[in-house]
Amino acid sequence: MAVASDVPKESFRLSMLIYDTRYRSITIQIFVLLLFALFVSWLISNTISNLAIRGKEFNFGFLWSRAGYDIGQALIPYSNDSSHLTALFVGLVNTLVVALLGCVLATILGVIIGVLRLSKNWLVGRLMTVYVEMFRNVPLLLWILLSYVILSETTPQPRDFRVTDEMAAAGEAPAASMMLFDTVAVTNRGTNIPSPLFDVSLGSVDLGFMSVNLTILAYILVIAGSVWINRRILAAARARQEATGDRPVTWWKSLLVLFGPVIALSVGLGLHLEIPELKGFNFAGGILVAHSFTALLIALTLYTAAFIAEIVRAGIMAINRGQSEAAFALGLRPGRTMNLIILPQALRVIIPPLISQFLNLTKNTSLGIAVSYLDLRGTLGGITLNQTGRELECMLLMMLIYLTISLIISALMNLYNSSVQIKAR
Amino acid sequence: MKKSVFLGVVAATTMVAGAAAAQSTLEAVKARGELICGSNTGLTGFGAPDANGNWAGFDVDLCRAVAAAIFGDGTKVKFVPTTGETRFTALQSGEVDLLVRNSTWTVSRDSELALDFVAVNYYDGQGFMVKKDLGVSSAKELDGATVCIQTGTTTELNLADFFKQNNISYQPVTVADDSEAQRQYLAGACDAYTTDASGLAASRATMPDAENHVILPEIISKEPLGPVVRHGDSNWGDIVRWTYFALLIAEEKGITKANVNEVAGSTTDEEVKRLLGLADSGDLPAKLGLPNDAFKNAIAAVGNYGEIFAANIGEGTTINLARGLNALWTQGGLQYAPPFR
């Protein structure tokens, strides 16, 4: 066979990069990559040259200069003498607080509504349908503004709480009074709630850019320890049950372990409540939860819960009817069937779309600017940007931070997702 | 080959961008046929659209004067409403040619924001407004008060400094613009509203119960408000600056909207002749790149500084501001124009 032995000698020619199917796809990919890199470098050089024309340079030095403005809700130590960087962290913490609370509350509410929407009770099912359609189909911004207006327009002004001497003499009651045994005051500016105070302070440790309160840290450690010991007790009880079929009584141990150490710590540190009191223009003492925060949280929760309800409903409907029929056949009541059989399986369907709802909620917190909630958008992307005129730097930094938060949430939820998936054994 | 085409496109784009940057603001305005002026979103007396959508006000008239100086027609101007947050970005990006929007002249805005404040058309200071029934007579009694403040302004920083200096505390409520501030203040969401004293007077004038609100006596800062242009085009800055000075000189010389033509026919004052660009008086306006009768047109379009002040914010209007610091230097004020020669 002369043909077989006469294999032409492979020699690489440049034209093969285009005409040879073995190389063509690589050639195209490299070419497109080059084009993309060129485009990016053009964007960057264009930005730099235009900044130069405007006489502006690109640097982040402004973050270390004095901020000079005040922030109403600062959960970490901040004053107008702090740097713009600290203001950034104050905003970041405000964003994270409302995002975290929003995610938790929206999930709880969403699961309840999703389950109730499948209820056999006609009225409950329809009511939940109305809720879902109402919140899903009106823009979030309107819900935020609506909650804010309702909160601030229907509540009394702080001075309505005042009892003047003439009123006391005439035996008249003030126009408004505090709630919950005179500990909580709702005004048109915010909700004043009692704050915990300690006789003994553990002080705080300064980490350079922020300081860590050791009292809060002690509580976190004690609670984490209690939860861990409680889990050990339950695990031991389960092991005993599986080995002998006899489950030991654990409720009193759990109660003791969960609440004993916290109560002991509180008594040791001399925990007491500081009740807000009307002084001058506003209530002093206690904690002021501004309506901007409450309104944003309520609107985000209600809005996202509608989406989560639909995800939960879809997850439940994805479970084969045979599962619940089998559970009923075993004599399980509907409640336990839902908790033990349906929901754990539905989680596999629910978690992935739930992740994107959490991401949406977190990013939607930036709408808080509409009610002057000073989150990351309000501090870094609002006042800092305005006062320093560093639009590009602030916007890039803000995008980077939101991107990081979102990626962290995705990573954590993906971890959780892989733990609820069917395990191949 | 594709790559070289792409590079060619890039090079061409860069050149176009470069050419656009080289074109002066005056040329761009002339080519466009109208001046684009950044104004307030609505501050009665200074810059607000009336019921028919026509912009009117103290700042607005300066824009009209500049338009009249360039085109001989005070109506060839488009107003772009800007908030405290967006105003400087709008100017830097070229969205507006000129910003006349009660903006305070500070060193950081001159340097860091790369802007040029070309004149001070209103000398102002920051004040506080409270409801009368609050019984407050001094800003120092505002300890613990909730204060409404417009974000992106110098007043935001002054407020923090004032309360710190006097060792008293406050709760800030940041709002985007004057109308939101008014809403919050009237709804009682804040005890006091702080901004430039002129702005407070303007806000109060639009409130249904103006007599129930007082502006506290303390003026806690200097707020020289004036027209702003971008860094880097000195000629454009000169045009705006000298249009403004022309209005001042007109008041000083008694030239008004009504008599400007008459004065042009009869005057013997050499400075007035130069200002109005009369024949055999040189061509000073033309040296700025304007028609020789530019400032005559500007005065004819809006009147002199005193007329603008009286018509928009002066005593007799709802805003009722006294000339005060803004009187001419000859009457004990600070408004002073360099000689026109």
PDB file of N, CA and C in Angstrom, chain B residues 26-101:
ATOM      1  N   LEU B  26     -17.576  79.034  23.850  1.00  0.00           N
ATOM      2  CA  LEU B  26     -18.298  80.067  23.094  1.00  0.00           C
ATOM      3  C   LEU B  26     -18.661  79.575  21.692  1.00  0.00           C
ATOM      4  N   GLU B  27     -17.663  78.942  21.026  1.00  0.00           N
ATOM      5  CA  GLU B  27     -17.927  78.402  19.686  1.00  0.00           C
ATOM      6  C   GLU B  27     -19.043  77.370  19.741  1.00  0.00           C
ATOM      7  N   ALA B  28     -18.974  76.488  20.763  1.00  0.00           N
ATOM      8  CA  ALA B  28     -19.989  75.443  20.875  1.00  0.00           C
ATOM      9  C   ALA B  28     -21.370  76.053  21.071  1.00  0.00           C
ATOM     10  N   VAL B  29     -21.442  77.079  21.915  1.00  0.00           N
ATOM     11  CA  VAL B  29     -22.738  77.717  22.186  1.00  0.00           C
ATOM     12  C   VAL B  29     -23.257  78.380  20.915  1.00  0.00           C
ATOM     13  N   LYS B  30     -22.364  79.079  20.199  1.00  0.00           N
ATOM     14  CA  LYS B  30     -22.788  79.759  18.970  1.00  0.00           C
ATOM     15  C   LYS B  30     -23.277  78.745  17.938  1.00  0.00           C
ATOM     16  N   ALA B  31     -22.509  77.633  17.804  1.00  0.00           N
ATOM     17  CA  ALA B  31     -22.881  76.611  16.827  1.00  0.00           C
ATOM     18  C   ALA B  31     -24.232  76.006  17.160  1.00  0.00           C
ATOM     19  N   ARG B  32     -24.497  75.877  18.451  1.00  0.00           N
ATOM     20  CA  ARG B  32     -25.745  75.247  18.887  1.00  0.00           C
ATOM     21  C   ARG B  32     -26.914  76.217  18.718  1.00  0.00           C
ATOM     22  N   GLY B  33     -26.621  77.513  18.828  1.00  0.00           N
ATOM     23  CA  GLY B  33     -27.689  78.495  18.682  1.00  0.00           C
ATOM     24  C   GLY B  33     -28.411  78.808  19.964  1.00  0.00           C
ATOM     25  N   GLU B  34     -28.015  78.152  21.076  1.00  0.00           N
ATOM     26  CA  GLU B  34     -28.607  78.522  22.364  1.00  0.00           C
ATOM     27  C   GLU B  34     -27.640  78.188  23.500  1.00  0.00           C
ATOM     28  N   LEU B  35     -27.817  78.902  24.587  1.00  0.00           N
ATOM     29  CA  LEU B  35     -26.994  78.686  25.778  1.00  0.00           C
ATOM     30  C   LEU B  35     -27.710  77.661  26.655  1.00  0.00           C
ATOM     31  N   ILE B  36     -26.946  76.707  27.211  1.00  0.00           N
ATOM     32  CA  ILE B  36     -27.576  75.763  28.144  1.00  0.00           C
ATOM     33  C   ILE B  36     -27.107  76.121  29.542  1.00  0.00           C
ATOM     34  N   CYS B  37     -28.054  76.454  30.371  1.00  0.00           N
ATOM     35  CA  CYS B  37     -27.743  76.991  31.686  1.00  0.00           C
ATOM     36  C   CYS B  37     -28.262  76.039  32.764  1.00  0.00           C
ATOM     37  N   GLY B  38     -27.400  75.637  33.691  1.00  0.00           N
ATOM     38  CA  GLY B  38     -27.824  74.779  34.790  1.00  0.00           C
ATOM     39  C   GLY B  38     -28.520  75.640  35.832  1.00  0.00           C
ATOM     40  N   SER B  39     -29.751  75.255  36.215  1.00  0.00           N
ATOM     41  CA  SER B  39     -30.466  76.078  37.184  1.00  0.00           C
ATOM     42  C   SER B  39     -30.981  75.206  38.317  1.00  0.00           C
ATOM     43  N   ASN B  40     -31.598  75.848  39.293  1.00  0.00           N
ATOM     44  CA  ASN B  40     -32.163  75.129  40.420  1.00  0.00           C
ATOM     45  C   ASN B  40     -33.377  74.321  39.948  1.00  0.00           C
ATOM     46  N   THR B  41     -33.714  73.243  40.679  1.00  0.00           N
ATOM     47  CA  THR B  41     -34.916  72.486  40.318  1.00  0.00           C
ATOM     48  C   THR B  41     -36.163  73.297  40.652  1.00  0.00           C
ATOM     49  N   GLY B  42     -35.999  74.343  41.401  1.00  0.00           N
ATOM     50  CA  GLY B  42     -37.157  75.156  41.742  1.00  0.00           C
ATOM     51  C   GLY B  42     -36.943  75.849  43.067  1.00  0.00           C
ATOM     52  N   LEU B  43     -36.465  77.091  43.020  1.00  0.00           N
ATOM     53  CA  LEU B  43     -36.328  77.882  44.234  1.00  0.00           C
ATOM     54  C   LEU B  43     -36.908  79.243  43.869  1.00  0.00           C
ATOM     55  N   THR B  44     -38.118  79.489  44.370  1.00  0.00           N
ATOM     56  CA  THR B  44     -38.843  80.693  43.971  1.00  0.00           C
ATOM     57  C   THR B  44     -37.973  81.927  44.175  1.00  0.00           C
ATOM     58  N   GLY B  45     -37.964  82.809  43.182  1.00  0.00           N
ATOM     59  CA  GLY B  45     -37.186  84.037  43.288  1.00  0.00           C
ATOM     60  C   GLY B  45     -35.802  83.902  42.712  1.00  0.00           C
ATOM     61  N   PHE B  46     -35.209  82.733  42.802  1.00  0.00           N
ATOM     62  CA  PHE B  46     -33.858  82.539  42.282  1.00  0.00           C
ATOM     63  C   PHE B  46     -33.857  81.796  40.950  1.00  0.00           C
ATOM     64  N   GLY B  47     -34.629  80.747  40.881  1.00  0.00           N
ATOM     65  CA  GLY B  47     -34.694  80.017  39.619  1.00  0.00           C
ATOM     66  C   GLY B  47     -35.805  78.993  39.714  1.00  0.00           C
ATOM     67  N   ALA B  48     -36.932  79.252  39.086  1.00  0.00           N
ATOM     68  CA  ALA B  48     -38.050  78.315  39.112  1.00  0.00           C
ATOM     69  C   ALA B  48     -38.931  78.584  37.904  1.00  0.00           C
ATOM     70  N   PRO B  49     -39.513  77.551  37.335  1.00  0.00           N
ATOM     71  CA  PRO B  49     -40.440  77.778  36.235  1.00  0.00           C
ATOM     72  C   PRO B  49     -41.759  78.304  36.785  1.00  0.00           C
ATOM     73  N   ASP B  50     -42.387  79.264  36.081  1.00  0.00           N
ATOM     74  CA  ASP B  50     -43.683  79.751  36.543  1.00  0.00           C
ATOM     75  C   ASP B  50     -44.789  78.841  36.035  1.00  0.00           C
ATOM     76  N   ALA B  51     -46.025  79.278  36.212  1.00  0.00           N
ATOM     77  CA  ALA B  51     -47.164  78.421  35.868  1.00  0.00           C
ATOM     78  C   ALA B  51     -47.187  78.070  34.381  1.00  0.00           C
ATOM     79  N   ASN B  52     -46.585  78.928  33.540  1.00  0.00           N
ATOM     80  CA  ASN B  52     -46.584  78.649  32.096  1.00  0.00           C
ATOM     81  C   ASN B  52     -45.324  77.922  31.647  1.00  0.00           C
ATOM     82  N   GLY B  53     -44.475  77.559  32.612  1.00  0.00           N
ATOM     83  CA  GLY B  53     -43.253  76.837  32.254  1.00  0.00           C
ATOM     84  C   GLY B  53     -42.104  77.756  31.869  1.00  0.00           C
ATOM     85  N   ASN B  54     -42.302  79.080  31.995  1.00  0.00           N
ATOM     86  CA  ASN B  54     -41.192  79.993  31.722  1.00  0.00           C
ATOM     87  C   ASN B  54     -40.337  80.147  32.978  1.00  0.00           C
ATOM     88  N   TRP B  55     -39.021  80.005  32.774  1.00  0.00           N
ATOM     89  CA  TRP B  55     -38.140  80.134  33.931  1.00  0.00           C
ATOM     90  C   TRP B  55     -38.024  81.601  34.310  1.00  0.00           C
ATOM     91  N   ALA B  56     -38.023  81.847  35.605  1.00  0.00           N
ATOM     92  CA  ALA B  56     -37.870  83.214  36.087  1.00  0.00           C
ATOM     93  C   ALA B  56     -37.080  83.183  37.379  1.00  0.00           C
ATOM     94  N   GLY B  57     -36.405  84.281  37.671  1.00  0.00           N
ATOM     95  CA  GLY B  57     -35.678  84.372  38.932  1.00  0.00           C
ATOM     96  C   GLY B  57     -34.397  85.154  38.798  1.00  0.00           C
ATOM     97  N   PHE B  58     -33.781  85.367  39.946  1.00  0.00           N
ATOM     98  CA  PHE B  58     -32.576  86.169  40.055  1.00  0.00           C
ATOM     99  C   PHE B  58     -31.408  85.501  39.302  1.00  0.00           C
ATOM    100  N   ASP B  59     -31.232  84.195  39.520  1.00  0.00           N
ATOM    101  CA  ASP B  59     -30.160  83.466  38.828  1.00  0.00           C
ATOM    102  C   ASP B  59     -30.486  83.285  37.346  1.00  0.00           C
ATOM    103  N   VAL B  60     -31.751  83.039  37.087  1.00  0.00           N
ATOM    104  CA  VAL B  60     -32.196  82.806  35.709  1.00  0.00           C
ATOM    105  C   VAL B  60     -31.917  84.035  34.847  1.00  0.00           C
ATOM    106  N   ASP B  61     -32.125  85.234  35.427  1.00  0.00           N
ATOM    107  CA  ASP B  61     -31.905  86.465  34.661  1.00  0.00           C
ATOM    108  C   ASP B  61     -30.447  86.637  34.258  1.00  0.00           C
ATOM    109  N   LEU B  62     -29.523  86.146  35.095  1.00  0.00           N
ATOM    110  CA  LEU B  62     -28.109  86.245  34.713  1.00  0.00           C
ATOM    111  C   LEU B  62     -27.840  85.368  33.487  1.00  0.00           C
ATOM    112  N   CYS B  63     -28.448  84.176  33.449  1.00  0.00           N
ATOM    113  CA  CYS B  63     -28.325  83.315  32.266  1.00  0.00           C
ATOM    114  C   CYS B  63     -28.868  84.036  31.037  1.00  0.00           C
ATOM    115  N   ARG B  64     -30.017  84.685  31.210  1.00  0.00           N
ATOM    116  CA  ARG B  64     -30.619  85.399  30.079  1.00  0.00           C
ATOM    117  C   ARG B  64     -29.707  86.533  29.619  1.00  0.00           C
ATOM    118  N   ALA B  65     -29.057  87.203  30.572  1.00  0.00           N
ATOM    119  CA  ALA B  65     -28.158  88.292  30.216  1.00  0.00           C
ATOM    120  C   ALA B  65     -26.994  87.761  29.379  1.00  0.00           C
ATOM    121  N   VAL B  66     -26.440  86.607  29.769  1.00  0.00           N
ATOM    122  CA  VAL B  66     -25.325  86.023  29.013  1.00  0.00           C
ATOM    123  C   VAL B  66     -25.798  85.644  27.612  1.00  0.00           C
ATOM    124  N   ALA B  67     -27.001  85.046  27.530  1.00  0.00           N
ATOM    125  CA  ALA B  67     -27.543  84.665  26.225  1.00  0.00           C
ATOM    126  C   ALA B  67     -27.737  85.902  25.360  1.00  0.00           C
ATOM    127  N   ALA B  68     -28.240  86.997  25.983  1.00  0.00           N
ATOM    128  CA  ALA B  68     -28.462  88.231  25.231  1.00  0.00           C
ATOM    129  C   ALA B  68     -27.134  88.809  24.758  1.00  0.00           C
ATOM    130  N   ALA B  69     -26.081  88.696  25.588  1.00  0.00           N
ATOM    131  CA  ALA B  69     -24.780  89.220  25.204  1.00  0.00           C
ATOM    132  C   ALA B  69     -24.224  88.463  23.996  1.00  0.00           C
ATOM    133  N   ILE B  70     -24.480  87.164  23.945  1.00  0.00           N
ATOM    134  CA  ILE B  70     -23.929  86.361  22.847  1.00  0.00           C
ATOM    135  C   ILE B  70     -24.791  86.488  21.590  1.00  0.00           C
ATOM    136  N   PHE B  71     -26.116  86.325  21.757  1.00  0.00           N
ATOM    137  CA  PHE B  71     -27.001  86.235  20.585  1.00  0.00           C
ATOM    138  C   PHE B  71     -27.801  87.507  20.342  1.00  0.00           C
ATOM    139  N   GLY B  72     -27.764  88.430  21.290  1.00  0.00           N
ATOM    140  CA  GLY B  72     -28.629  89.599  21.174  1.00  0.00           C
ATOM    141  C   GLY B  72     -30.073  89.274  21.493  1.00  0.00           C
ATOM    142  N   ASP B  73     -30.305  88.078  22.076  1.00  0.00           N
ATOM    143  CA  ASP B  73     -31.663  87.628  22.341  1.00  0.00           C
ATOM    144  C   ASP B  73     -31.662  86.838  23.649  1.00  0.00           C
ATOM    145  N   GLY B  74     -32.322  87.414  24.652  1.00  0.00           N
ATOM    146  CA  GLY B  74     -32.303  86.803  25.981  1.00  0.00           C
ATOM    147  C   GLY B  74     -33.114  85.528  26.089  1.00  0.00           C
ATOM    148  N   THR B  75     -33.831  85.155  25.037  1.00  0.00           N
ATOM    149  CA  THR B  75     -34.652  83.944  25.137  1.00  0.00           C
ATOM    150  C   THR B  75     -33.924  82.710  24.608  1.00  0.00           C
ATOM    151  N   LYS B  76     -32.738  82.946  23.998  1.00  0.00           N
ATOM    152  CA  LYS B  76     -32.024  81.789  23.429  1.00  0.00           C
ATOM    153  C   LYS B  76     -31.235  81.070  24.515  1.00  0.00           C
ATOM    154  N   VAL B  77     -31.947  80.577  25.495  1.00  0.00           N
ATOM    155  CA  VAL B  77     -31.302  79.861  26.580  1.00  0.00           C
ATOM    156  C   VAL B  77     -32.211  78.730  27.023  1.00  0.00           C
ATOM    157  N   LYS B  78     -31.576  77.584  27.257  1.00  0.00           N
ATOM    158  CA  LYS B  78     -32.330  76.425  27.724  1.00  0.00           C
ATOM    159  C   LYS B  78     -31.911  76.160  29.162  1.00  0.00           C
ATOM    160  N   PHE B  79     -32.887  75.950  30.034  1.00  0.00           N
ATOM    161  CA  PHE B  79     -32.563  75.722  31.445  1.00  0.00           C
ATOM    162  C   PHE B  79     -32.627  74.241  31.772  1.00  0.00           C
ATOM    163  N   VAL B  80     -31.584  73.749  32.403  1.00  0.00           N
ATOM    164  CA  VAL B  80     -31.549  72.352  32.829  1.00  0.00           C
ATOM    165  C   VAL B  80     -31.593  72.339  34.346  1.00  0.00           C
ATOM    166  N   PRO B  81     -32.679  71.825  34.940  1.00  0.00           N
ATOM    167  CA  PRO B  81     -32.755  71.803  36.407  1.00  0.00           C
ATOM    168  C   PRO B  81     -31.739  70.823  36.983  1.00  0.00           C
ATOM    169  N   THR B  82     -30.989  71.265  37.982  1.00  0.00           N
ATOM    170  CA  THR B  82     -30.006  70.374  38.617  1.00  0.00           C
ATOM    171  C   THR B  82     -30.221  70.407  40.121  1.00  0.00           C
ATOM    172  N   THR B  83     -29.957  69.279  40.794  1.00  0.00           N
ATOM    173  CA  THR B  83     -30.044  69.236  42.255  1.00  0.00           C
ATOM    174  C   THR B  83     -28.662  69.540  42.830  1.00  0.00           C
ATOM    175  N   GLY B  84     -28.603  69.677  44.144  1.00  0.00           N
ATOM    176  CA  GLY B  84     -27.324  69.919  44.801  1.00  0.00           C
ATOM    177  C   GLY B  84     -26.332  68.815  44.469  1.00  0.00           C
ATOM    178  N   GLU B  85     -26.860  67.613  44.257  1.00  0.00           N
ATOM    179  CA  GLU B  85     -25.984  66.480  43.972  1.00  0.00           C
ATOM    180  C   GLU B  85     -25.473  66.472  42.541  1.00  0.00           C
ATOM    181  N   THR B  86     -26.329  66.867  41.610  1.00  0.00           N
ATOM    182  CA  THR B  86     -25.968  66.643  40.205  1.00  0.00           C
ATOM    183  C   THR B  86     -25.333  67.857  39.544  1.00  0.00           C
ATOM    184  N   ARG B  87     -25.412  69.023  40.192  1.00  0.00           N
ATOM    185  CA  ARG B  87     -25.063  70.258  39.488  1.00  0.00           C
ATOM    186  C   ARG B  87     -23.634  70.271  38.964  1.00  0.00           C
ATOM    187  N   PHE B  88     -22.646  69.896  39.797  1.00  0.00           N
ATOM    188  CA  PHE B  88     -21.258  70.051  39.357  1.00  0.00           C
ATOM    189  C   PHE B  88     -20.879  69.004  38.310  1.00  0.00           C
ATOM    190  N   THR B  89     -21.450  67.803  38.459  1.00  0.00           N
ATOM    191  CA  THR B  89     -21.205  66.776  37.452  1.00  0.00           C
ATOM    192  C   THR B  89     -21.756  67.221  36.109  1.00  0.00           C
ATOM    193  N   ALA B  90     -22.939  67.840  36.143  1.00  0.00           N
ATOM    194  CA  ALA B  90     -23.557  68.314  34.896  1.00  0.00           C
ATOM    195  C   ALA B  90     -22.657  69.347  34.231  1.00  0.00           C
ATOM    196  N   LEU B  91     -22.038  70.211  35.031  1.00  0.00           N
ATOM    197  CA  LEU B  91     -21.165  71.240  34.464  1.00  0.00           C
ATOM    198  C   LEU B  91     -19.876  70.614  33.930  1.00  0.00           C
ATOM    199  N   GLN B  92     -19.270  69.720  34.744  1.00  0.00           N
ATOM    200  CA  GLN B  92     -17.998  69.115  34.337  1.00  0.00           C
ATOM    201  C   GLN B  92     -18.147  68.306  33.059  1.00  0.00           C
ATOM    202  N   SER B  93     -19.268  67.595  32.949  1.00  0.00           N
ATOM    203  CA  SER B  93     -19.421  66.706  31.804  1.00  0.00           C
ATOM    204  C   SER B  93     -19.822  67.468  30.552  1.00  0.00           C
ATOM    205  N   GLY B  94     -20.080  68.782  30.678  1.00  0.00           N
ATOM    206  CA  GLY B  94     -20.429  69.558  29.495  1.00  0.00           C
ATOM    207  C   GLY B  94     -21.909  69.556  29.195  1.00  0.00           C
ATOM    208  N   GLU B  95     -22.710  68.984  30.118  1.00  0.00           N
ATOM    209  CA  GLU B  95     -24.151  68.949  29.900  1.00  0.00           C
ATOM    210  C   GLU B  95     -24.727  70.368  29.930  1.00  0.00           C
ATOM    211  N   VAL B  96     -24.120  71.216  30.764  1.00  0.00           N
ATOM    212  CA  VAL B  96     -24.515  72.632  30.775  1.00  0.00           C
ATOM    213  C   VAL B  96     -23.273  73.470  30.516  1.00  0.00           C
ATOM    214  N   ASP B  97     -23.469  74.665  29.918  1.00  0.00           N
ATOM    215  CA  ASP B  97     -22.341  75.547  29.632  1.00  0.00           C
ATOM    216  C   ASP B  97     -21.985  76.383  30.850  1.00  0.00           C
ATOM    217  N   LEU B  98     -22.996  76.641  31.637  1.00  0.00           N
ATOM    218  CA  LEU B  98     -22.859  77.612  32.708  1.00  0.00           C
ATOM    219  C   LEU B  98     -23.798  77.182  33.820  1.00  0.00           C
ATOM    220  N   LEU B  99     -23.347  77.323  35.063  1.00  0.00           N
ATOM    221  CA  LEU B  99     -24.183  76.933  36.192  1.00  0.00           C
ATOM    222  C   LEU B  99     -24.461  78.173  37.024  1.00  0.00           C
ATOM    223  N   VAL B 100     -25.703  78.612  37.056  1.00  0.00           N
ATOM    224  CA  VAL B 100     -26.071  79.712  37.951  1.00  0.00           C
ATOM    225  C   VAL B 100     -27.172  79.159  38.837  1.00  0.00           C
ATOM    226  N   ARG B 101     -26.771  78.663  39.989  1.00  0.00           N
ATOM    227  CA  ARG B 101     -27.723  77.922  40.812  1.00  0.00           C
ATOM    228  C   ARG B 101     -27.317  78.061  42.268  1.00  0.00           C
TER     229      ARG B 101
END
